[in-house]
Short mmCIF file of C-alpha atoms and ligand atoms in Angstrom, two decimals:
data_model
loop_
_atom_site.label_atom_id
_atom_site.label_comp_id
_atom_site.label_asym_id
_atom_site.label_seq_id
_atom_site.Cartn_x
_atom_site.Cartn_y
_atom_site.Cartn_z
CA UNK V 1 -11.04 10.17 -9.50
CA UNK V 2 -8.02 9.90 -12.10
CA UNK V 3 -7.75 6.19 -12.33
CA UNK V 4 -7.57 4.81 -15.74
CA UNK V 5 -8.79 1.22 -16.60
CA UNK V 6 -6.38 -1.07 -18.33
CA UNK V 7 -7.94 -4.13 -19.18
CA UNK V 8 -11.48 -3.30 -20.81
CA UNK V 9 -11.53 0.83 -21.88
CA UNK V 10 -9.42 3.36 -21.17
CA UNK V 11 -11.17 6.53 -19.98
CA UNK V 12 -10.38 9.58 -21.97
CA UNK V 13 -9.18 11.08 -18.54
CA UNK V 14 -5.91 8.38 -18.93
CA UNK V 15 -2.48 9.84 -19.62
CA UNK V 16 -0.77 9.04 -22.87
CA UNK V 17 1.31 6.27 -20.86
CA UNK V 18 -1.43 5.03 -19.37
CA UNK V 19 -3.23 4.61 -23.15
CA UNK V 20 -0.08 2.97 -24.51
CA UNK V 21 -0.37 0.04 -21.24
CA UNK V 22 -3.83 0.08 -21.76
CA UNK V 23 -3.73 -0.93 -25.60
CA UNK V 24 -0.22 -3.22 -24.53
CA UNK V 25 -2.62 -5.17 -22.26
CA UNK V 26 -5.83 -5.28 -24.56
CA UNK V 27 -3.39 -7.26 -27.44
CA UNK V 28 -2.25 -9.17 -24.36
CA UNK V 29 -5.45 -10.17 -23.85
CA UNK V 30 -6.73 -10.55 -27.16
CA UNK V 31 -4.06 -13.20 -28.16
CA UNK V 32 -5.77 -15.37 -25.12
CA UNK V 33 -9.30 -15.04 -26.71
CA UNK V 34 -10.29 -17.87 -28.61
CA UNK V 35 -12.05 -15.66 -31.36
CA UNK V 36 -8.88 -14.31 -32.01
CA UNK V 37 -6.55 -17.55 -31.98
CA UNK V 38 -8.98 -19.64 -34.34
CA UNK V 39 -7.37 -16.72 -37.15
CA UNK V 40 -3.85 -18.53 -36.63
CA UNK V 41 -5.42 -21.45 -37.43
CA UNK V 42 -7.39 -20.54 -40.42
CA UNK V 43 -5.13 -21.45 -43.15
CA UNK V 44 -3.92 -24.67 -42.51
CA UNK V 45 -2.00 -25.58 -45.39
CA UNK V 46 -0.49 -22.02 -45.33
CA UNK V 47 2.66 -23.88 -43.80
CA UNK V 48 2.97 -26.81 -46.22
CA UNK V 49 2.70 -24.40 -49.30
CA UNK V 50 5.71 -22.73 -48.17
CA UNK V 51 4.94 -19.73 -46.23
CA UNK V 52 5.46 -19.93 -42.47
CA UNK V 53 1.91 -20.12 -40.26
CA UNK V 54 3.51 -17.69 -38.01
CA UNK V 55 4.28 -15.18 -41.00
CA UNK V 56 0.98 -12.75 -39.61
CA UNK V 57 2.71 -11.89 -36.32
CA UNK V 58 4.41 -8.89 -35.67
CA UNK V 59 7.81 -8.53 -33.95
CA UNK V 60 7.09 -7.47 -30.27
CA UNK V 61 9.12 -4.31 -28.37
CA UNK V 62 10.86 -5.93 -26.14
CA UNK V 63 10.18 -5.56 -22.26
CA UNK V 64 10.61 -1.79 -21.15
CA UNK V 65 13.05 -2.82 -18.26
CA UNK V 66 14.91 -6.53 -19.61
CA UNK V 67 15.19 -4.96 -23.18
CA UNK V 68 17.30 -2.29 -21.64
CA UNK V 69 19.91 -5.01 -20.51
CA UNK V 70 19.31 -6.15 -24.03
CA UNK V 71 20.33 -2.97 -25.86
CA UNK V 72 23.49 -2.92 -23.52
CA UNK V 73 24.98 -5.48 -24.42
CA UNK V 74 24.99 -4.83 -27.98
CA UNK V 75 26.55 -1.59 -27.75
CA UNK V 76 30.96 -2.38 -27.84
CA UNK V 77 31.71 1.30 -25.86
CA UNK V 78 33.89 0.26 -23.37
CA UNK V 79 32.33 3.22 -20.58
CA UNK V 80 28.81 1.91 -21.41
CA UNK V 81 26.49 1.93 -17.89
CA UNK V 82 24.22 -0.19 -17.02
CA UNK V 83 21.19 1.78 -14.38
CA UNK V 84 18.48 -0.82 -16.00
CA UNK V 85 17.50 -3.64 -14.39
CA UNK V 86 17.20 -3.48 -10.55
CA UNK V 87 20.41 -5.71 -10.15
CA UNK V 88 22.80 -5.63 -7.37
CA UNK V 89 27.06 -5.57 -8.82
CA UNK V 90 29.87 -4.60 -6.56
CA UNK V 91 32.46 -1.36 -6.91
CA UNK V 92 33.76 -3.11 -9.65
CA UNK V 93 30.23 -3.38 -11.62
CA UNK V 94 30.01 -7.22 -11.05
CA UNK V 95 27.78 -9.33 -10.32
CA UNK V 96 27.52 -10.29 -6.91
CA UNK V 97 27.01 -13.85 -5.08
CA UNK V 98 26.72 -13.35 -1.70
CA UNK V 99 28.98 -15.55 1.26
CA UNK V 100 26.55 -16.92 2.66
CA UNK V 101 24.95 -18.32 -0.76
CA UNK V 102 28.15 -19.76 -1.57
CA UNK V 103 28.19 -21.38 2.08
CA UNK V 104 24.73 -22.79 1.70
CA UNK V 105 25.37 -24.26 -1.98
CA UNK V 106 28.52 -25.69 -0.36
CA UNK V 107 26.61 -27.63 2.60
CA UNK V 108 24.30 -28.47 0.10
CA UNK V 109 26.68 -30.08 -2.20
CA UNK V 110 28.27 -31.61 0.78
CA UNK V 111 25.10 -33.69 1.61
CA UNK V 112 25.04 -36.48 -0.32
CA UNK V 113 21.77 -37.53 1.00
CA UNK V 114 20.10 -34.84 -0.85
CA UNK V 115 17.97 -36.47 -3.89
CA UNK V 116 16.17 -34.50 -6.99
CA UNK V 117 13.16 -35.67 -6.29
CA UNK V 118 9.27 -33.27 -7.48
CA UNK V 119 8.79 -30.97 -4.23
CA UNK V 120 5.18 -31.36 -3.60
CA UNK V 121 2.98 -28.99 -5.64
CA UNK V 122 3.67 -25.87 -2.57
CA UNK V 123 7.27 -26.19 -2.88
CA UNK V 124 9.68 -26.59 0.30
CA UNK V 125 7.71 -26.96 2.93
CA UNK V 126 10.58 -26.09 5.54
CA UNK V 127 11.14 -22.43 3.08
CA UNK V 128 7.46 -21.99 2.96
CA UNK V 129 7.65 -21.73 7.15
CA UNK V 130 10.46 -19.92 7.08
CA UNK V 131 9.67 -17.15 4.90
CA UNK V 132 6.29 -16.53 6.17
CA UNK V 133 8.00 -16.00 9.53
CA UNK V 134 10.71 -13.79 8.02
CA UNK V 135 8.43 -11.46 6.71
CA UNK V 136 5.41 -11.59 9.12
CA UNK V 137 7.64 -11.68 11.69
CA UNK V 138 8.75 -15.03 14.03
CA UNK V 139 6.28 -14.08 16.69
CA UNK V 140 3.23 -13.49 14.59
CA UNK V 141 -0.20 -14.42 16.16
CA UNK V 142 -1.89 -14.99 12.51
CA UNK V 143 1.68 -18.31 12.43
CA UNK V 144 1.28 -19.12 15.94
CA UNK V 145 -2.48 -19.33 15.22
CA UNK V 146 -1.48 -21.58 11.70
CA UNK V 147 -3.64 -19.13 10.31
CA UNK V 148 -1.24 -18.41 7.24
CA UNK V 149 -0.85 -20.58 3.80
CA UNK V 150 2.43 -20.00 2.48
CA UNK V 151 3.42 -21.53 -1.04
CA UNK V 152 6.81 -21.45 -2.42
CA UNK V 153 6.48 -19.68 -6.13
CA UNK V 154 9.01 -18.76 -8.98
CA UNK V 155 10.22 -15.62 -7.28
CA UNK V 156 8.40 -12.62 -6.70
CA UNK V 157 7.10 -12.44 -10.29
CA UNK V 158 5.25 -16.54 -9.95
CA UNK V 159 3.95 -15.09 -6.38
CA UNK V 160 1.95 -12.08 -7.80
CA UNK V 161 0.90 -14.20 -10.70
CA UNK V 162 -0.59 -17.09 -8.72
CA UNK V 163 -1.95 -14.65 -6.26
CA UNK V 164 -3.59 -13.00 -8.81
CA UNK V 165 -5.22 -16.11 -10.36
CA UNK V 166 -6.06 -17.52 -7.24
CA UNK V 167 -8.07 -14.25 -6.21
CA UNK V 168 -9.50 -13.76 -9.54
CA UNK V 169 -10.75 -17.00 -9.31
CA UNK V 170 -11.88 -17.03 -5.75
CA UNK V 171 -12.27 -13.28 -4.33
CA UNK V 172 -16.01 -11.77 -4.81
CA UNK V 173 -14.13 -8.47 -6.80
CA UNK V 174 -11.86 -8.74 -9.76
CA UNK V 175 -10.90 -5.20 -9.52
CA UNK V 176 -6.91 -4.74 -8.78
CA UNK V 177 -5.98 -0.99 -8.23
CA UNK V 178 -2.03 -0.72 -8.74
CA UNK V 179 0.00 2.72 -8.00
CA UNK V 180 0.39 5.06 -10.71
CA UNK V 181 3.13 4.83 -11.60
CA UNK V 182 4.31 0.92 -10.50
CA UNK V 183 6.63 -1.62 -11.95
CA UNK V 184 6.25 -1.91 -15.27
CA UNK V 185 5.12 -6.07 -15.30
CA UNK V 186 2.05 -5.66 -12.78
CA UNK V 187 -0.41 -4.48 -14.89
CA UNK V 188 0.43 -7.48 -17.41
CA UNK V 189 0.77 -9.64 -14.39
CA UNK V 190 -2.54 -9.17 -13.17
CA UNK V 191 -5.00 -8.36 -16.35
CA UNK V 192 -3.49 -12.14 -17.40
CA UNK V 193 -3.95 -13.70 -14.03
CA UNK V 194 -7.76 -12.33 -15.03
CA UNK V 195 -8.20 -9.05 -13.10
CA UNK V 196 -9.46 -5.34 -13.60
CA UNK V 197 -6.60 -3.48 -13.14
CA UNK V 198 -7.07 0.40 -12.24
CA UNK V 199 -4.65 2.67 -10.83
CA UNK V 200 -4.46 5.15 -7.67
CA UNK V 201 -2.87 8.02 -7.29
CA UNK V 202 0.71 7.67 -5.48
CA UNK V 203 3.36 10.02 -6.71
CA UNK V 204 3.76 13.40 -7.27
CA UNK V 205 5.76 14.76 -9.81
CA UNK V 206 6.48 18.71 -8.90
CA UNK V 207 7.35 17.30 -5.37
CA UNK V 208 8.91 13.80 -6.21
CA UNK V 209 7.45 12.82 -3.21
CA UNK V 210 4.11 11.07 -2.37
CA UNK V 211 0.83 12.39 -2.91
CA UNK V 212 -0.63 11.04 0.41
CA UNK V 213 -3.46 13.17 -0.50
CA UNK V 214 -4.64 11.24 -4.10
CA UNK V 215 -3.63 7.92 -2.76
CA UNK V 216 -6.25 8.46 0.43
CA UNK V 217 -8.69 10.41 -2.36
CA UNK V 218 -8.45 7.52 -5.27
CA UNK V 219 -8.46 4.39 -2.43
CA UNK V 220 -11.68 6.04 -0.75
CA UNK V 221 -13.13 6.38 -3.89
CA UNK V 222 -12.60 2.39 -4.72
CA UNK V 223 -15.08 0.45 -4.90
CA UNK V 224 -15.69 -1.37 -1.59
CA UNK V 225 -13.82 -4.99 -1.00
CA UNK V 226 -11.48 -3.92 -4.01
CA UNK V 227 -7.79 -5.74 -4.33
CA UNK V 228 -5.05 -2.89 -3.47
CA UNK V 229 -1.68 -3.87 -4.67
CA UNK V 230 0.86 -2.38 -1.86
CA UNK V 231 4.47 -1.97 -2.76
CA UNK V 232 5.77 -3.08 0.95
CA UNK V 233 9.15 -0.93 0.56
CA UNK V 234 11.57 0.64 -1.44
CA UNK V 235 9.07 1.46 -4.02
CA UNK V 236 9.62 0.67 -7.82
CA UNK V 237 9.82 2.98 -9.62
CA UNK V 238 10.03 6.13 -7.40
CA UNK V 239 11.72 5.24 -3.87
CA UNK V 240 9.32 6.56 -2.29
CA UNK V 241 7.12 4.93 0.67
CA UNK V 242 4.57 6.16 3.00
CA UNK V 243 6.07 6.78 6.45
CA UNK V 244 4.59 4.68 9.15
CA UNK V 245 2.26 7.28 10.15
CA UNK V 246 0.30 7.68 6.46
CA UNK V 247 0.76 3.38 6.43
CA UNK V 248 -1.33 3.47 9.51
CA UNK V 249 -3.87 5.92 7.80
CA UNK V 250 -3.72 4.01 4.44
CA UNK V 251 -4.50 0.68 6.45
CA UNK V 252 -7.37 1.85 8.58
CA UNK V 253 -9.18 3.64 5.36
CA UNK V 254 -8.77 0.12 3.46
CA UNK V 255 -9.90 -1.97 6.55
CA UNK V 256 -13.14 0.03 6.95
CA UNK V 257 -13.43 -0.30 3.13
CA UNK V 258 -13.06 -3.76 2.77
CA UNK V 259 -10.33 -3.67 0.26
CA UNK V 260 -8.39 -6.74 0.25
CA UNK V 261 -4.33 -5.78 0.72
CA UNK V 262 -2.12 -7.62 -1.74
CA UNK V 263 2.00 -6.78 -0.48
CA UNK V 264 4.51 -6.84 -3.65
CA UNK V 265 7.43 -7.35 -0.79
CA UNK V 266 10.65 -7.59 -3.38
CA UNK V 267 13.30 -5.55 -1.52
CA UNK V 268 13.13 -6.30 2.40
CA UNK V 269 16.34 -5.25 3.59
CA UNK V 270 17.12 -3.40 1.19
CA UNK V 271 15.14 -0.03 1.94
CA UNK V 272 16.22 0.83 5.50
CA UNK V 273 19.08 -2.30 5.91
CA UNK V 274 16.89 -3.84 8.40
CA UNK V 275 14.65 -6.64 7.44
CA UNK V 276 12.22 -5.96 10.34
CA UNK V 277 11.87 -2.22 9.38
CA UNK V 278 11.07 -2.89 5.94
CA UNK V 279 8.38 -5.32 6.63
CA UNK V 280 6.81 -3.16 9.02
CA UNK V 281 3.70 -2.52 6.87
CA UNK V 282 2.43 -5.73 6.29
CA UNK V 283 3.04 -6.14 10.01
CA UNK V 284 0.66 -3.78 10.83
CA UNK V 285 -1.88 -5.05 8.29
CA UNK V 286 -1.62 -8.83 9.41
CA UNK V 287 -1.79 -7.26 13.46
CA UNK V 288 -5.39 -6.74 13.06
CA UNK V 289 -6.78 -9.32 11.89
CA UNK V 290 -7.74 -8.67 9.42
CA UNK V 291 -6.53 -11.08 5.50
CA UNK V 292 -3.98 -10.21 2.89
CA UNK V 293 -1.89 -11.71 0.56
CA UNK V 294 1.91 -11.11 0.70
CA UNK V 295 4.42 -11.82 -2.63
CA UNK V 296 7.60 -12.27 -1.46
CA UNK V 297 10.60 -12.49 -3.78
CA UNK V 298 14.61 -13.52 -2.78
CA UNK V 299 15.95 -12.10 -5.97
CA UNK V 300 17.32 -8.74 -4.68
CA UNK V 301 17.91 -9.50 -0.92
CA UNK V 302 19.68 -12.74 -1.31
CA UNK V 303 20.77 -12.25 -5.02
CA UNK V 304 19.70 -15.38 -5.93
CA UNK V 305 17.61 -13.38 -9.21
CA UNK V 306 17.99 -16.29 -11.92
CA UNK V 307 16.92 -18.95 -9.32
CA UNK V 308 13.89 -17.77 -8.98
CA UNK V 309 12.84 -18.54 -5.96
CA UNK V 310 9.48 -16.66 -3.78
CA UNK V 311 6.76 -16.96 -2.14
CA UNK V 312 3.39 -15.95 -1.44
CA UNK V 313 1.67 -16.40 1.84
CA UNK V 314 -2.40 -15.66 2.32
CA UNK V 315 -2.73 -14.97 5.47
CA UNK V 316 -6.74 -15.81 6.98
CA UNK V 317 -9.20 -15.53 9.53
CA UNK V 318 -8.93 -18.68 10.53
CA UNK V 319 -6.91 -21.95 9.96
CA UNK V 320 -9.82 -23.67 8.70
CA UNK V 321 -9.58 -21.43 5.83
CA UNK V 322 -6.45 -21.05 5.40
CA UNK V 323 -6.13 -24.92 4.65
CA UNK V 324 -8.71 -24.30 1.89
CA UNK V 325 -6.77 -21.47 0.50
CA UNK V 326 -3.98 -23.95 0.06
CA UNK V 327 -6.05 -26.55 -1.53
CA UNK V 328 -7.29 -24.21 -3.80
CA UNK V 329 -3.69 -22.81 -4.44
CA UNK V 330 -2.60 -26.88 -5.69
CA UNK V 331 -5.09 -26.22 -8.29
CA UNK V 332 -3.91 -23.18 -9.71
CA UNK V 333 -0.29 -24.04 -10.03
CA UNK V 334 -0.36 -27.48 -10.37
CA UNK V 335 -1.36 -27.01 -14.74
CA UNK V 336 1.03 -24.06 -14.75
CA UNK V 337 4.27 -25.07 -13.61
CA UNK V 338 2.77 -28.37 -11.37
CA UNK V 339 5.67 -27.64 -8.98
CA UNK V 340 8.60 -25.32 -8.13
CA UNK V 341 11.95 -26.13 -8.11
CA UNK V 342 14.01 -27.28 -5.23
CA UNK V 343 17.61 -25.77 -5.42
CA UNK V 344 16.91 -22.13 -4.22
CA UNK V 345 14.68 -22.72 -2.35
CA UNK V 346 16.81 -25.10 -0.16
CA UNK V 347 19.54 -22.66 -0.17
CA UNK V 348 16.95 -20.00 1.58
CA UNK V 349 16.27 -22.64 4.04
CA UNK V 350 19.87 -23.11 5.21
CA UNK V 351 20.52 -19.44 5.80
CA UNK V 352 17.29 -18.79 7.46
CA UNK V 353 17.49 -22.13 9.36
CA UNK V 354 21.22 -21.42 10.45
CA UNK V 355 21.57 -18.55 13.19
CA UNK V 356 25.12 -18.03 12.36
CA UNK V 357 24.33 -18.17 8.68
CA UNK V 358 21.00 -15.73 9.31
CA UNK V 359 23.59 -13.41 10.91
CA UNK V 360 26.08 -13.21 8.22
CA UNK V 361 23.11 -12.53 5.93
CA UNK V 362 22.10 -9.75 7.49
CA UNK V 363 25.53 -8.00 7.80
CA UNK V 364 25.80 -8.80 3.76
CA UNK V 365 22.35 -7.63 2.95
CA UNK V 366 23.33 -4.15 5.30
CA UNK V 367 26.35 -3.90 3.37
CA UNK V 368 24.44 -3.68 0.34
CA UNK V 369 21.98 -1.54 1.32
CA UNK V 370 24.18 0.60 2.86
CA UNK V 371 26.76 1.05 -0.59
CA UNK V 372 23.36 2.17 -2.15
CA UNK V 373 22.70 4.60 0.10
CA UNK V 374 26.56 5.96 -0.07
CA UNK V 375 25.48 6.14 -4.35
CA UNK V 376 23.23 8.64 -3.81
CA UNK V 377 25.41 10.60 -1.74
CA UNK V 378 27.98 10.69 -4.08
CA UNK V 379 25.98 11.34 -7.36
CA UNK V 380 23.91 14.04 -5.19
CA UNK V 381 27.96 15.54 -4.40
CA UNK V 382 29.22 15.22 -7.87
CA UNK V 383 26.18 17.11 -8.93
CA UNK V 384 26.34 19.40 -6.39
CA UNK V 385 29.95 19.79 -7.55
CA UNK V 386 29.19 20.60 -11.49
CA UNK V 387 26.48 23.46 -10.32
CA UNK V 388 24.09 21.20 -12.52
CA UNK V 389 20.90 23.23 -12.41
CA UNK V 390 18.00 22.16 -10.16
CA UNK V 391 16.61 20.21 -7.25
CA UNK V 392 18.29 16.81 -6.50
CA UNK V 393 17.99 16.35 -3.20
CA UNK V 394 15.27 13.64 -4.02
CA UNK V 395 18.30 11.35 -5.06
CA UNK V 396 19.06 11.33 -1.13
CA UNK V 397 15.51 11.48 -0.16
CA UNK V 398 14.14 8.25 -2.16
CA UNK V 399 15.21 4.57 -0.91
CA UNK V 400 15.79 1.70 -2.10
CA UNK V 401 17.58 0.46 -5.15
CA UNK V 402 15.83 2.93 -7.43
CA UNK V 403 16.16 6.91 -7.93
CA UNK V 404 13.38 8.35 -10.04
CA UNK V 405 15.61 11.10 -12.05
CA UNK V 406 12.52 13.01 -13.59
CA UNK V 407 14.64 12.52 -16.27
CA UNK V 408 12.54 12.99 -19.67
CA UNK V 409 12.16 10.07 -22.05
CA UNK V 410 14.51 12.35 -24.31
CA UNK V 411 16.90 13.21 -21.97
CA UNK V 412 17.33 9.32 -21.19
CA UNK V 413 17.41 8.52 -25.08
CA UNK V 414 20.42 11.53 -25.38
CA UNK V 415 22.12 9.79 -22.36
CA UNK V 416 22.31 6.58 -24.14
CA UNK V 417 23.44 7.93 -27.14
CA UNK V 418 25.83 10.51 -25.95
CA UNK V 419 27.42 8.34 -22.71
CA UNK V 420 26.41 5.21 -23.42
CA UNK V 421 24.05 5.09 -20.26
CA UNK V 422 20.98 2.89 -20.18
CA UNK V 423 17.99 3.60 -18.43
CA UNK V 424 14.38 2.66 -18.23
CA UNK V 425 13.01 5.87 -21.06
CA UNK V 426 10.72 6.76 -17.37
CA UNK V 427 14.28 8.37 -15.75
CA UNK V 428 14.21 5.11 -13.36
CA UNK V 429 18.17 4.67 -12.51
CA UNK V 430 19.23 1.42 -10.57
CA UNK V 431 21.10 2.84 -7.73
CA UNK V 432 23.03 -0.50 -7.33
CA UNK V 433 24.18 -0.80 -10.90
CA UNK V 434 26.57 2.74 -10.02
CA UNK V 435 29.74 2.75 -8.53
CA UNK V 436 32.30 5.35 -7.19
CA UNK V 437 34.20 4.98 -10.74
CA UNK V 438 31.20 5.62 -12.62
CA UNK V 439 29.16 8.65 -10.52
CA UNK V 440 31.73 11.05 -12.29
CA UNK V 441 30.40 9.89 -15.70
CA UNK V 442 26.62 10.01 -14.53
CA UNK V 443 26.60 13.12 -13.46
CA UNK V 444 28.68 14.39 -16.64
CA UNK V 445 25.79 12.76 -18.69
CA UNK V 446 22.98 14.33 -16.19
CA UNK V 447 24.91 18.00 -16.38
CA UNK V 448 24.96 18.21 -19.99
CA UNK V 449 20.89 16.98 -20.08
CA UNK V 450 20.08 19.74 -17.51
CA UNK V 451 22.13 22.64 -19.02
CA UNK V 452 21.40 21.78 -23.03
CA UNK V 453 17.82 21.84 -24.55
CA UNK V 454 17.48 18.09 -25.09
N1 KET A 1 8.05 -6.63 -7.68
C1 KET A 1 8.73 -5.51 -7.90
C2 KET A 1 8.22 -4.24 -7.32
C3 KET A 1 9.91 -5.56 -8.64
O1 KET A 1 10.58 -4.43 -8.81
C4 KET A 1 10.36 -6.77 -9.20
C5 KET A 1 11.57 -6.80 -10.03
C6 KET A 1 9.60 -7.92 -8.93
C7 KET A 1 8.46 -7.81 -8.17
C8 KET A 1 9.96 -9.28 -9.42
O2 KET A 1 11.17 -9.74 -9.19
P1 KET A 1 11.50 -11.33 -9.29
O3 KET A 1 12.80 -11.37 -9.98
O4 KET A 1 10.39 -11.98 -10.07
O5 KET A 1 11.51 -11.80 -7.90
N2 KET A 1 12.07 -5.77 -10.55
C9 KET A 1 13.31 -5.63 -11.31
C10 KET A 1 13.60 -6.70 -12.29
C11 KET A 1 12.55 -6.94 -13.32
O6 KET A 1 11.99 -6.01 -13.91
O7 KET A 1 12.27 -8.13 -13.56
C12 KET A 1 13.34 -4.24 -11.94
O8 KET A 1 12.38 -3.46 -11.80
O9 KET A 1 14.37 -3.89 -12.55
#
């Protein structure tokens, strides 16, 4: 098996990317120990004798996907591109609020009973229902059966991290097994909720496809009643997802394993345009009985990304436990954040409460999904276009809001530097960040990488 251990040692198997996350997440974890925080506090008159008692630390990088944004906005070209950060903008490259958000804010504002009072410690109660129906379905034995604890979390980010604690505090293994590669902030996500993270095999390179064949290897090779971190759809980095077929596979090798799914769900909708489609995973998972946990994030779908707003639903055997779960739940994020907040959440609620509203949502959400989709086309034409040399038909092929380039980490730094396009240095490009004004100047930039010895 090829998996590489990130918190504890790295076998000498790893690849050099997986040995730079892997000594990332042992100073991660080292600044926690208590060995290693009594140093800050060894000199302490250091401060009043002038020098600074922070003066030992080093300056961190800053994060592989935010500091992107970060380096953007410093640089004055006026055709600087933005494929970072997996962030919806319009044809014109802005920022989009969707109707329906605006329409939900508005009734909001409009009722003047509304107070600011501390949700309880699990958030919106009315959201929590409502999202565990929207993504387990409104029909689901395992709700009908009250069978599910759903708590409302700071986005999809506070719902992996609570999730995390809560099974590394509760669940008989602390082993996590992520997909190799995955979005960058789950291994640091889940070695400081307190987990083993290892990896499985999920991508393959010379076909930029999946490599059904490692996954099934790497998972049957897990140790039994292991934590399996699932990306639900539209996967992060590559865009590419099991079909149905190889999810049924993958689910019936971890169910007669024991391994315990965990669903990242952070783009429902915007995979296939359908919100049904895209959950139809964890459907299948939660149909048989059998537990998971599910991380569900509004960020992308609704654009609501700086409110924050998620949520993570267990779902159990029985309701008995399931009203443990949640007790136990309290007590993990009540001394983090002791409660979430209240506006986007209740802006979730309207639309999903409101059938007219629901409705519009879904047409918006297609729309986006489907101006994505027409990217691809277009950069795959323009390419097509210059003769640029090689295979990109995997810029059609992958879905969601990402296309993994295979872009080299010096091809991507030549890209900046030449055309003032930024990219994660892993040839990750945002899909929704391009527009029909800017494919021409992509593909220019992705041309001249292919044809010159970069
Ligand atoms: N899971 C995945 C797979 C994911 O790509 C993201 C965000 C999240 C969870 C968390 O999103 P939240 O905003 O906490 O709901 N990804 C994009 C933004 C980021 O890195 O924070 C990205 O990959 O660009």
């Amino acid at each position: 098996m090829t998996n590489s251990e990130f918190s504890s040692s790295s076998s000498s198997s790893s690849s050099p990317s997986d040995r730079r996350i892997g000594a990332l997440l042992r100073h991660l974890t080292a600044a926690t120990d208590s060995d290693n925080l009594s140093s800050v506090y060894a000199s302490p008159t250091s401060g009043v004798s002038g020098g600074s008692v922070f003066a030992h630390l080093v300056q961190a990088p800053e994060d592989p996907i935010l500091g992107v944004t970060v380096a953007y906005n410093k640089d004055p070209s006026p055709v600087k591109l933005n494929l970072g950060v997996g962030a919806y903008r319009t044809e014109e490259g802005k920022p989009l609020v969707l109707n329906v958000v605006r329409k939900a804010e508005q009734q909001l504002i409009n009722d003047r009973t509304r107070i600011k009072e501390y949700l309880p410690i699990v958030g919106l109660v009315e959201f929590n229902k409502l999202s565990a129906k929207l993504i387990l379905g409104a029909d689901s034995p395992a709700i009908r059966e009250n069978r599910v604890t759903t708590v409302e979390c700071l986005s999809g980010t506070g719902s992996l991290r609570v999730g995390g604690e809560f099974l590394a505090k509760h669940y008989h293994q602390k082993t996590i097994y992520i997909t190799q590669p995955t979005w960058g902030n789950h291994p640091k996500i889940f070695t400081l909720a307190g987990l083993t993270v290892k990896t499985y095999r999920y991508y393959d390179p010379s076909t930029r496809g999946l490599n059904f064949q490692g996954l099934i290897e790497d998972l049957g090779a897990a140790t039994p009643g292991s934590i399996v971190l699932l990306h639900a759809c539209a996967h992060n980095p590559t865009g590419v997802d099991p079909t149905i077929q190889q999810w049924e596979q993958i689910r019936q090798l971890m169910r007669s394993k024991g391994l315990m799914p965990f669903f990242d769900s952070a783009y429902q909708g915007f995979a296939s345009g359908s919100l049904d489609a895209d959950a139809k995973p964890i459907r299948m998972f939660v149909a048989d009985g059998g537990e998971c946990l599910v991380a569900q994030s509004y960020a992308k779908n609704m654009g609501l990304y700086g409110e924050r707003v998620g949520a993570l639903s267990i779902v159990c055997k029985s309701s008995d436990v399931a009203g443990k779960v949640e007790s136990q739940l309290k007590l993990v994020i009540r001394p983090m954040y002791s409660s979430p907040p209240i506006h986007g959440a209740s802006i979730v609620a309207v639309i999903l409460r409101d059938r007219n509203l629901f409705n519009e949502w879904t047409l918006e959400l297609k729309a986006m999904a489907d101006r994505i989709i027409s990217m691809r086309k277009q950069l795959f034409e323009a390419l097509r276009a210059r003769g640029t040399p090689g295979d990109w038909s995997h810029i059609i092929k992958q879905i969601g809001m990402f296309t993994f380039t295979g872009l080299n980490p010096a091809q991507v730094s030549y890209m900046t530097k030449e055309y003032h396009i930024y990219m994660t240095s892993d040839g990750r490009i945002s899909m929704a960040g391009l527009s029909s004004k800017t494919v021409p100047h992509l593909a220019d930039a992705i041309h001249a990488v292919a044809t010159k010895a970069v």
